[in-house]
Structure formats: C-alpha cells, structure tokens
C-alpha cells in the first residue's frame, strides 16, 4: 500500500504531464500509453512492470488483426520505450522483454487464422546488459520447428530470474513438502549476457 500510495507512484500515473510530442511518439493507444506509463514507473523506482497488449489469439483473420491493430501499435510503442529508456540512461539497468506464451501455427487455418503452436515462438530481450543486434536460434523456412540453438521455457525463466538478481537454483517446498524449483533447473541463455 505504501508503494502505491507514495507521492512518486502517484506522480508516475499522471502521464498527462508528459509533453504531447512524447505521448504521440509512444502512440495514443493503450499499448503506447501503457509503455509510457511503464517508463514513468521505472523512473519512480518500480522494479517490475507489465504492459499487456492482448488480442494475439488470432484463430481467424490473422493478417487483418496483425496488420490492422496488433503489430503497428506494438512496433511504435516498443521502439519509443527502448529509445526513451536509452536516452534517459535507464536501458542499461532495465530489462525489457516482449513475448507471448507460445507461437502460432506456420500454416493458416480454414478461418484465415493461425492456431496455437508451442514448438516455436519468439521473444525480444533488450537492456540490462543484453548484447544488442543478435538473433539466438533459428527455425526452418516455415517457422515450424527449431533447427539451431533452440531455447526452452526453462532457459527463458532462468534468464529472467538471473537478470532480476533472483537465484534461479533456489528450491522452495510447498506446504505439503514437495520441492519446487524456481526456474525448474533451467540455465540462463548465455548469449543474453
């Protein structure tokens, strides 16, 4: 409660104080203003921020959704966030991750959509010492199966915990006494620093 009620947090939520040009750069849409708020929260000392940009479960009209209202606002907002964090000297101490929980089928279904596809997916990592401009892993030409350097969910979790300074090897016991490892024995992705 103290964190939420603090003057710094209250001030962070007043995004209307940002210059119009900054708000426009992020985009006057939910994900854009969400990313702007995320930057303001990071500046206020908040250690973990989530920005949601839903609607990616495109089982029908995938191209229409992606080209119409999913990809353009995300591209704008994410680019503005990374530029702004860099310009303010915050990117080196802030990990930015953009990902969903799985990929989409490489083939289009009968409804012009793409279904769930856990075999491959993508994630963007930036900041917090992640070397820029690299691609880790590779799929076949259709994006159906990994062909080089597959990265598992365990490795992603271990990387996130390592970047946050959390011991991913830590094991907690449930109330029933069952040992539960934080990162399920994953190791951080070495290419991500």
PDB file of C-alpha atoms in Angstrom:
ATOM      1  CA  UNK A   1       0.000   0.000   0.000  1.00  0.00           C
ATOM      2  CA  UNK A   2       2.827   2.383   0.881  1.00  0.00           C
ATOM      3  CA  UNK A   3       4.378   1.936  -2.574  1.00  0.00           C
ATOM      4  CA  UNK A   4       1.086   2.510  -4.396  1.00  0.00           C
ATOM      5  CA  UNK A   5       0.153   5.480  -2.222  1.00  0.00           C
ATOM      6  CA  UNK A   6       3.588   7.089  -2.362  1.00  0.00           C
ATOM      7  CA  UNK A   7       3.913  10.542  -3.946  1.00  0.00           C
ATOM      8  CA  UNK A   8       6.365   9.148  -6.558  1.00  0.00           C
ATOM      9  CA  UNK A   9       3.904   6.460  -7.661  1.00  0.00           C
ATOM     10  CA  UNK A  10       1.005   8.900  -7.776  1.00  0.00           C
ATOM     11  CA  UNK A  11       3.086  11.264  -9.893  1.00  0.00           C
ATOM     12  CA  UNK A  12       4.131   8.425 -12.244  1.00  0.00           C
ATOM     13  CA  UNK A  13       0.499   7.749 -13.091  1.00  0.00           C
ATOM     14  CA  UNK A  14      -0.053  11.339 -14.214  1.00  0.00           C
ATOM     15  CA  UNK A  15       1.004  10.711 -17.826  1.00  0.00           C
ATOM     16  CA  UNK A  16      -0.927  13.770 -18.944  1.00  0.00           C
ATOM     17  CA  UNK A  17       2.064  15.755 -17.635  1.00  0.00           C
ATOM     18  CA  UNK A  18       4.206  14.367 -20.457  1.00  0.00           C
ATOM     19  CA  UNK A  19       4.698  16.660 -23.455  1.00  0.00           C
ATOM     20  CA  UNK A  20       2.288  15.947 -26.309  1.00  0.00           C
ATOM     21  CA  UNK A  21       5.210  15.033 -28.578  1.00  0.00           C
ATOM     22  CA  UNK A  22       6.307  12.291 -26.160  1.00  0.00           C
ATOM     23  CA  UNK A  23       2.784  10.887 -25.842  1.00  0.00           C
ATOM     24  CA  UNK A  24       2.469  10.962 -29.637  1.00  0.00           C
ATOM     25  CA  UNK A  25       5.824   9.190 -30.057  1.00  0.00           C
ATOM     26  CA  UNK A  26       4.604   6.293 -27.914  1.00  0.00           C
ATOM     27  CA  UNK A  27       1.222   6.314 -29.667  1.00  0.00           C
ATOM     28  CA  UNK A  28      -2.165   7.443 -28.397  1.00  0.00           C
ATOM     29  CA  UNK A  29      -3.362   3.861 -27.973  1.00  0.00           C
ATOM     30  CA  UNK A  30      -3.477   1.520 -24.986  1.00  0.00           C
ATOM     31  CA  UNK A  31      -0.120  -0.182 -25.541  1.00  0.00           C
ATOM     32  CA  UNK A  32       1.595   3.103 -26.328  1.00  0.00           C
ATOM     33  CA  UNK A  33       0.348   4.870 -23.240  1.00  0.00           C
ATOM     34  CA  UNK A  34       0.993   1.679 -21.242  1.00  0.00           C
ATOM     35  CA  UNK A  35       4.648   1.703 -22.324  1.00  0.00           C
ATOM     36  CA  UNK A  36       4.898   5.391 -21.469  1.00  0.00           C
ATOM     37  CA  UNK A  37       3.478   4.665 -18.029  1.00  0.00           C
ATOM     38  CA  UNK A  38       5.973   1.791 -17.688  1.00  0.00           C
ATOM     39  CA  UNK A  39       8.852   4.207 -18.337  1.00  0.00           C
ATOM     40  CA  UNK A  40       7.447   6.628 -15.766  1.00  0.00           C
ATOM     41  CA  UNK A  41       7.084   3.814 -13.208  1.00  0.00           C
ATOM     42  CA  UNK A  42      10.673   2.690 -13.803  1.00  0.00           C
ATOM     43  CA  UNK A  43      11.808   6.277 -13.241  1.00  0.00           C
ATOM     44  CA  UNK A  44       9.823   6.291  -9.982  1.00  0.00           C
ATOM     45  CA  UNK A  45      11.695   3.198  -8.791  1.00  0.00           C
ATOM     46  CA  UNK A  46       9.165   0.460  -9.535  1.00  0.00           C
ATOM     47  CA  UNK A  47      11.159  -2.737 -10.054  1.00  0.00           C
ATOM     48  CA  UNK A  48       8.739  -4.828 -12.129  1.00  0.00           C
ATOM     49  CA  UNK A  49       6.205  -3.535 -14.653  1.00  0.00           C
ATOM     50  CA  UNK A  50       3.964  -5.467 -17.042  1.00  0.00           C
ATOM     51  CA  UNK A  51       2.326  -3.914 -20.089  1.00  0.00           C
ATOM     52  CA  UNK A  52      -0.359  -6.063 -21.683  1.00  0.00           C
ATOM     53  CA  UNK A  53      -1.210  -5.868 -25.369  1.00  0.00           C
ATOM     54  CA  UNK A  54      -3.861  -8.538 -25.842  1.00  0.00           C
ATOM     55  CA  UNK A  55      -5.723  -9.841 -28.848  1.00  0.00           C
ATOM     56  CA  UNK A  56      -2.993 -12.055 -30.335  1.00  0.00           C
ATOM     57  CA  UNK A  57      -5.110 -15.236 -30.152  1.00  0.00           C
ATOM     58  CA  UNK A  58      -5.861 -14.896 -33.855  1.00  0.00           C
ATOM     59  CA  UNK A  59      -7.654 -18.133 -34.732  1.00  0.00           C
ATOM     60  CA  UNK A  60      -9.381 -16.200 -37.532  1.00  0.00           C
ATOM     61  CA  UNK A  61      -8.434 -13.218 -39.720  1.00  0.00           C
ATOM     62  CA  UNK A  62      -4.801 -13.315 -38.572  1.00  0.00           C
ATOM     63  CA  UNK A  63      -3.437 -10.980 -41.270  1.00  0.00           C
ATOM     64  CA  UNK A  64      -6.216  -8.442 -40.755  1.00  0.00           C
ATOM     65  CA  UNK A  65      -5.618  -8.386 -36.985  1.00  0.00           C
ATOM     66  CA  UNK A  66      -1.826  -8.244 -37.226  1.00  0.00           C
ATOM     67  CA  UNK A  67      -1.699  -5.552 -39.901  1.00  0.00           C
ATOM     68  CA  UNK A  68      -4.661  -3.620 -38.505  1.00  0.00           C
ATOM     69  CA  UNK A  69      -4.425  -3.278 -34.744  1.00  0.00           C
ATOM     70  CA  UNK A  70      -1.777  -5.596 -33.277  1.00  0.00           C
ATOM     71  CA  UNK A  71       1.619  -5.023 -34.893  1.00  0.00           C
ATOM     72  CA  UNK A  72       1.648  -1.274 -35.753  1.00  0.00           C
ATOM     73  CA  UNK A  73       0.873  -0.037 -32.217  1.00  0.00           C
ATOM     74  CA  UNK A  74       3.290  -2.528 -30.669  1.00  0.00           C
ATOM     75  CA  UNK A  75       6.092  -1.521 -33.048  1.00  0.00           C
ATOM     76  CA  UNK A  76       5.530   2.147 -32.286  1.00  0.00           C
ATOM     77  CA  UNK A  77       5.259   1.720 -28.516  1.00  0.00           C
ATOM     78  CA  UNK A  78       8.171  -0.681 -28.117  1.00  0.00           C
ATOM     79  CA  UNK A  79      10.509   1.436 -30.269  1.00  0.00           C
ATOM     80  CA  UNK A  80       9.566   4.569 -28.320  1.00  0.00           C
ATOM     81  CA  UNK A  81      10.080   2.795 -24.984  1.00  0.00           C
ATOM     82  CA  UNK A  82      13.534   1.500 -25.927  1.00  0.00           C
ATOM     83  CA  UNK A  83      14.600   4.881 -27.361  1.00  0.00           C
ATOM     84  CA  UNK A  84      13.282   6.759 -24.332  1.00  0.00           C
ATOM     85  CA  UNK A  85      14.916   4.424 -21.803  1.00  0.00           C
ATOM     86  CA  UNK A  86      18.208   4.698 -23.703  1.00  0.00           C
ATOM     87  CA  UNK A  87      18.018   8.494 -23.937  1.00  0.00           C
ATOM     88  CA  UNK A  88      17.356   8.755 -20.187  1.00  0.00           C
ATOM     89  CA  UNK A  89      20.191   6.366 -19.253  1.00  0.00           C
ATOM     90  CA  UNK A  90      17.772   3.724 -17.927  1.00  0.00           C
ATOM     91  CA  UNK A  91      18.088   0.972 -20.539  1.00  0.00           C
ATOM     92  CA  UNK A  92      21.302  -0.453 -19.117  1.00  0.00           C
ATOM     93  CA  UNK A  93      19.586  -1.098 -15.772  1.00  0.00           C
ATOM     94  CA  UNK A  94      16.167  -2.060 -17.163  1.00  0.00           C
ATOM     95  CA  UNK A  95      15.338  -5.391 -18.786  1.00  0.00           C
ATOM     96  CA  UNK A  96      12.655  -5.109 -21.468  1.00  0.00           C
ATOM     97  CA  UNK A  97      11.071  -8.369 -22.600  1.00  0.00           C
ATOM     98  CA  UNK A  98       8.392  -8.673 -25.266  1.00  0.00           C
ATOM     99  CA  UNK A  99       6.877 -12.116 -25.664  1.00  0.00           C
ATOM    100  CA  UNK A 100       3.772 -14.237 -25.548  1.00  0.00           C
ATOM    101  CA  UNK A 101       3.312 -17.691 -24.114  1.00  0.00           C
ATOM    102  CA  UNK A 102       3.714 -19.624 -27.390  1.00  0.00           C
ATOM    103  CA  UNK A 103       3.968 -19.256 -31.139  1.00  0.00           C
ATOM    104  CA  UNK A 104       1.390 -19.556 -33.878  1.00  0.00           C
ATOM    105  CA  UNK A 105       0.960 -22.311 -36.454  1.00  0.00           C
ATOM    106  CA  UNK A 106       3.099 -21.887 -39.570  1.00  0.00           C
ATOM    107  CA  UNK A 107       0.072 -22.645 -41.741  1.00  0.00           C
ATOM    108  CA  UNK A 108      -3.136 -20.630 -41.979  1.00  0.00           C
ATOM    109  CA  UNK A 109      -6.323 -22.444 -40.918  1.00  0.00           C
ATOM    110  CA  UNK A 110      -9.694 -22.526 -42.702  1.00  0.00           C
ATOM    111  CA  UNK A 111     -10.729 -19.260 -40.979  1.00  0.00           C
ATOM    112  CA  UNK A 112      -7.633 -17.386 -42.227  1.00  0.00           C
ATOM    113  CA  UNK A 113      -6.227 -17.624 -38.713  1.00  0.00           C
ATOM    114  CA  UNK A 114      -3.289 -19.210 -37.011  1.00  0.00           C
ATOM    115  CA  UNK A 115      -3.684 -21.563 -34.075  1.00  0.00           C
ATOM    116  CA  UNK A 116      -1.535 -22.341 -31.024  1.00  0.00           C
ATOM    117  CA  UNK A 117       1.949 -23.671 -31.792  1.00  0.00           C
ATOM    118  CA  UNK A 118       4.205 -24.469 -28.815  1.00  0.00           C
ATOM    119  CA  UNK A 119       7.061 -25.823 -30.947  1.00  0.00           C
ATOM    120  CA  UNK A 120       8.381 -22.356 -31.813  1.00  0.00           C
ATOM    121  CA  UNK A 121       7.853 -18.782 -30.765  1.00  0.00           C
ATOM    122  CA  UNK A 122       9.805 -15.591 -30.447  1.00  0.00           C
ATOM    123  CA  UNK A 123      10.847 -13.197 -27.722  1.00  0.00           C
ATOM    124  CA  UNK A 124      12.644  -9.872 -27.665  1.00  0.00           C
ATOM    125  CA  UNK A 125      15.122  -9.063 -24.887  1.00  0.00           C
ATOM    126  CA  UNK A 126      16.735  -5.631 -24.580  1.00  0.00           C
ATOM    127  CA  UNK A 127      18.604  -3.670 -21.948  1.00  0.00           C
ATOM    128  CA  UNK A 128      20.126  -4.889 -18.672  1.00  0.00           C
ATOM    129  CA  UNK A 129      23.355  -5.873 -20.382  1.00  0.00           C
ATOM    130  CA  UNK A 130      21.782  -7.867 -23.219  1.00  0.00           C
ATOM    131  CA  UNK A 131      24.102  -7.510 -26.222  1.00  0.00           C
ATOM    132  CA  UNK A 132      22.092  -5.750 -28.956  1.00  0.00           C
ATOM    133  CA  UNK A 133      21.541  -6.822 -32.556  1.00  0.00           C
ATOM    134  CA  UNK A 134      21.678 -10.574 -32.265  1.00  0.00           C
ATOM    135  CA  UNK A 135      19.361 -13.455 -33.026  1.00  0.00           C
ATOM    136  CA  UNK A 136      19.534 -16.544 -30.843  1.00  0.00           C
ATOM    137  CA  UNK A 137      18.249 -19.695 -32.510  1.00  0.00           C
ATOM    138  CA  UNK A 138      16.810 -20.457 -35.907  1.00  0.00           C
ATOM    139  CA  UNK A 139      13.798 -22.264 -37.332  1.00  0.00           C
ATOM    140  CA  UNK A 140      13.116 -23.970 -40.613  1.00  0.00           C
ATOM    141  CA  UNK A 141      11.887 -21.830 -43.510  1.00  0.00           C
ATOM    142  CA  UNK A 142       8.251 -22.098 -42.369  1.00  0.00           C
ATOM    143  CA  UNK A 143       8.936 -21.263 -38.727  1.00  0.00           C
ATOM    144  CA  UNK A 144       7.579 -24.660 -37.758  1.00  0.00           C
ATOM    145  CA  UNK A 145      10.486 -26.319 -35.945  1.00  0.00           C
ATOM    146  CA  UNK A 146      13.720 -25.116 -34.365  1.00  0.00           C
ATOM    147  CA  UNK A 147      16.795 -26.043 -36.413  1.00  0.00           C
ATOM    148  CA  UNK A 148      19.591 -24.292 -34.492  1.00  0.00           C
ATOM    149  CA  UNK A 149      20.041 -23.353 -30.827  1.00  0.00           C
ATOM    150  CA  UNK A 150      16.535 -23.980 -29.525  1.00  0.00           C
ATOM    151  CA  UNK A 151      15.766 -22.100 -26.299  1.00  0.00           C
ATOM    152  CA  UNK A 152      13.416 -23.697 -23.790  1.00  0.00           C
ATOM    153  CA  UNK A 153      10.899 -22.006 -21.476  1.00  0.00           C
ATOM    154  CA  UNK A 154      13.144 -23.117 -18.593  1.00  0.00           C
ATOM    155  CA  UNK A 155      16.047 -21.185 -20.101  1.00  0.00           C
ATOM    156  CA  UNK A 156      13.890 -18.091 -20.569  1.00  0.00           C
ATOM    157  CA  UNK A 157      12.697 -18.285 -16.955  1.00  0.00           C
ATOM    158  CA  UNK A 158      16.269 -18.782 -15.704  1.00  0.00           C
ATOM    159  CA  UNK A 159      17.414 -15.790 -17.784  1.00  0.00           C
ATOM    160  CA  UNK A 160      14.655 -13.567 -16.391  1.00  0.00           C
ATOM    161  CA  UNK A 161      15.460 -14.564 -12.818  1.00  0.00           C
ATOM    162  CA  UNK A 162      19.218 -14.045 -13.349  1.00  0.00           C
ATOM    163  CA  UNK A 163      18.636 -10.564 -14.826  1.00  0.00           C
ATOM    164  CA  UNK A 164      16.392  -9.728 -11.851  1.00  0.00           C
ATOM    165  CA  UNK A 165      19.050 -10.895  -9.397  1.00  0.00           C
ATOM    166  CA  UNK A 166      16.971 -13.856  -8.205  1.00  0.00           C
ATOM    167  CA  UNK A 167      18.661 -17.190  -7.555  1.00  0.00           C
ATOM    168  CA  UNK A 168      17.034 -19.459 -10.149  1.00  0.00           C
ATOM    169  CA  UNK A 169      18.529 -22.512  -8.438  1.00  0.00           C
ATOM    170  CA  UNK A 170      16.520 -21.824  -5.279  1.00  0.00           C
ATOM    171  CA  UNK A 171      14.051 -24.566  -4.386  1.00  0.00           C
ATOM    172  CA  UNK A 172      11.008 -23.880  -2.231  1.00  0.00           C
ATOM    173  CA  UNK A 173       8.939 -26.531  -0.509  1.00  0.00           C
ATOM    174  CA  UNK A 174       5.167 -26.479  -0.897  1.00  0.00           C
ATOM    175  CA  UNK A 175       3.061 -26.766   2.270  1.00  0.00           C
ATOM    176  CA  UNK A 176       2.887 -30.498   1.511  1.00  0.00           C
ATOM    177  CA  UNK A 177       6.700 -30.714   1.450  1.00  0.00           C
ATOM    178  CA  UNK A 178       7.108 -31.032  -2.316  1.00  0.00           C
ATOM    179  CA  UNK A 179      10.284 -29.327  -3.554  1.00  0.00           C
ATOM    180  CA  UNK A 180       9.549 -26.725  -6.267  1.00  0.00           C
ATOM    181  CA  UNK A 181      12.491 -25.178  -8.110  1.00  0.00           C
ATOM    182  CA  UNK A 182      12.056 -21.551  -9.218  1.00  0.00           C
ATOM    183  CA  UNK A 183      13.423 -21.983 -12.755  1.00  0.00           C
ATOM    184  CA  UNK A 184      12.824 -25.752 -12.979  1.00  0.00           C
ATOM    185  CA  UNK A 185      16.548 -26.415 -13.402  1.00  0.00           C
ATOM    186  CA  UNK A 186      16.914 -24.100 -16.399  1.00  0.00           C
ATOM    187  CA  UNK A 187      20.130 -22.282 -17.161  1.00  0.00           C
ATOM    188  CA  UNK A 188      20.276 -18.663 -18.346  1.00  0.00           C
ATOM    189  CA  UNK A 189      20.692 -18.060 -22.080  1.00  0.00           C
ATOM    190  CA  UNK A 190      24.404 -17.230 -22.240  1.00  0.00           C
ATOM    191  CA  UNK A 191      24.019 -15.130 -25.395  1.00  0.00           C
ATOM    192  CA  UNK A 192      21.809 -12.691 -23.466  1.00  0.00           C
ATOM    193  CA  UNK A 193      24.640 -11.687 -21.129  1.00  0.00           C
TER     194      UNK A 193
END
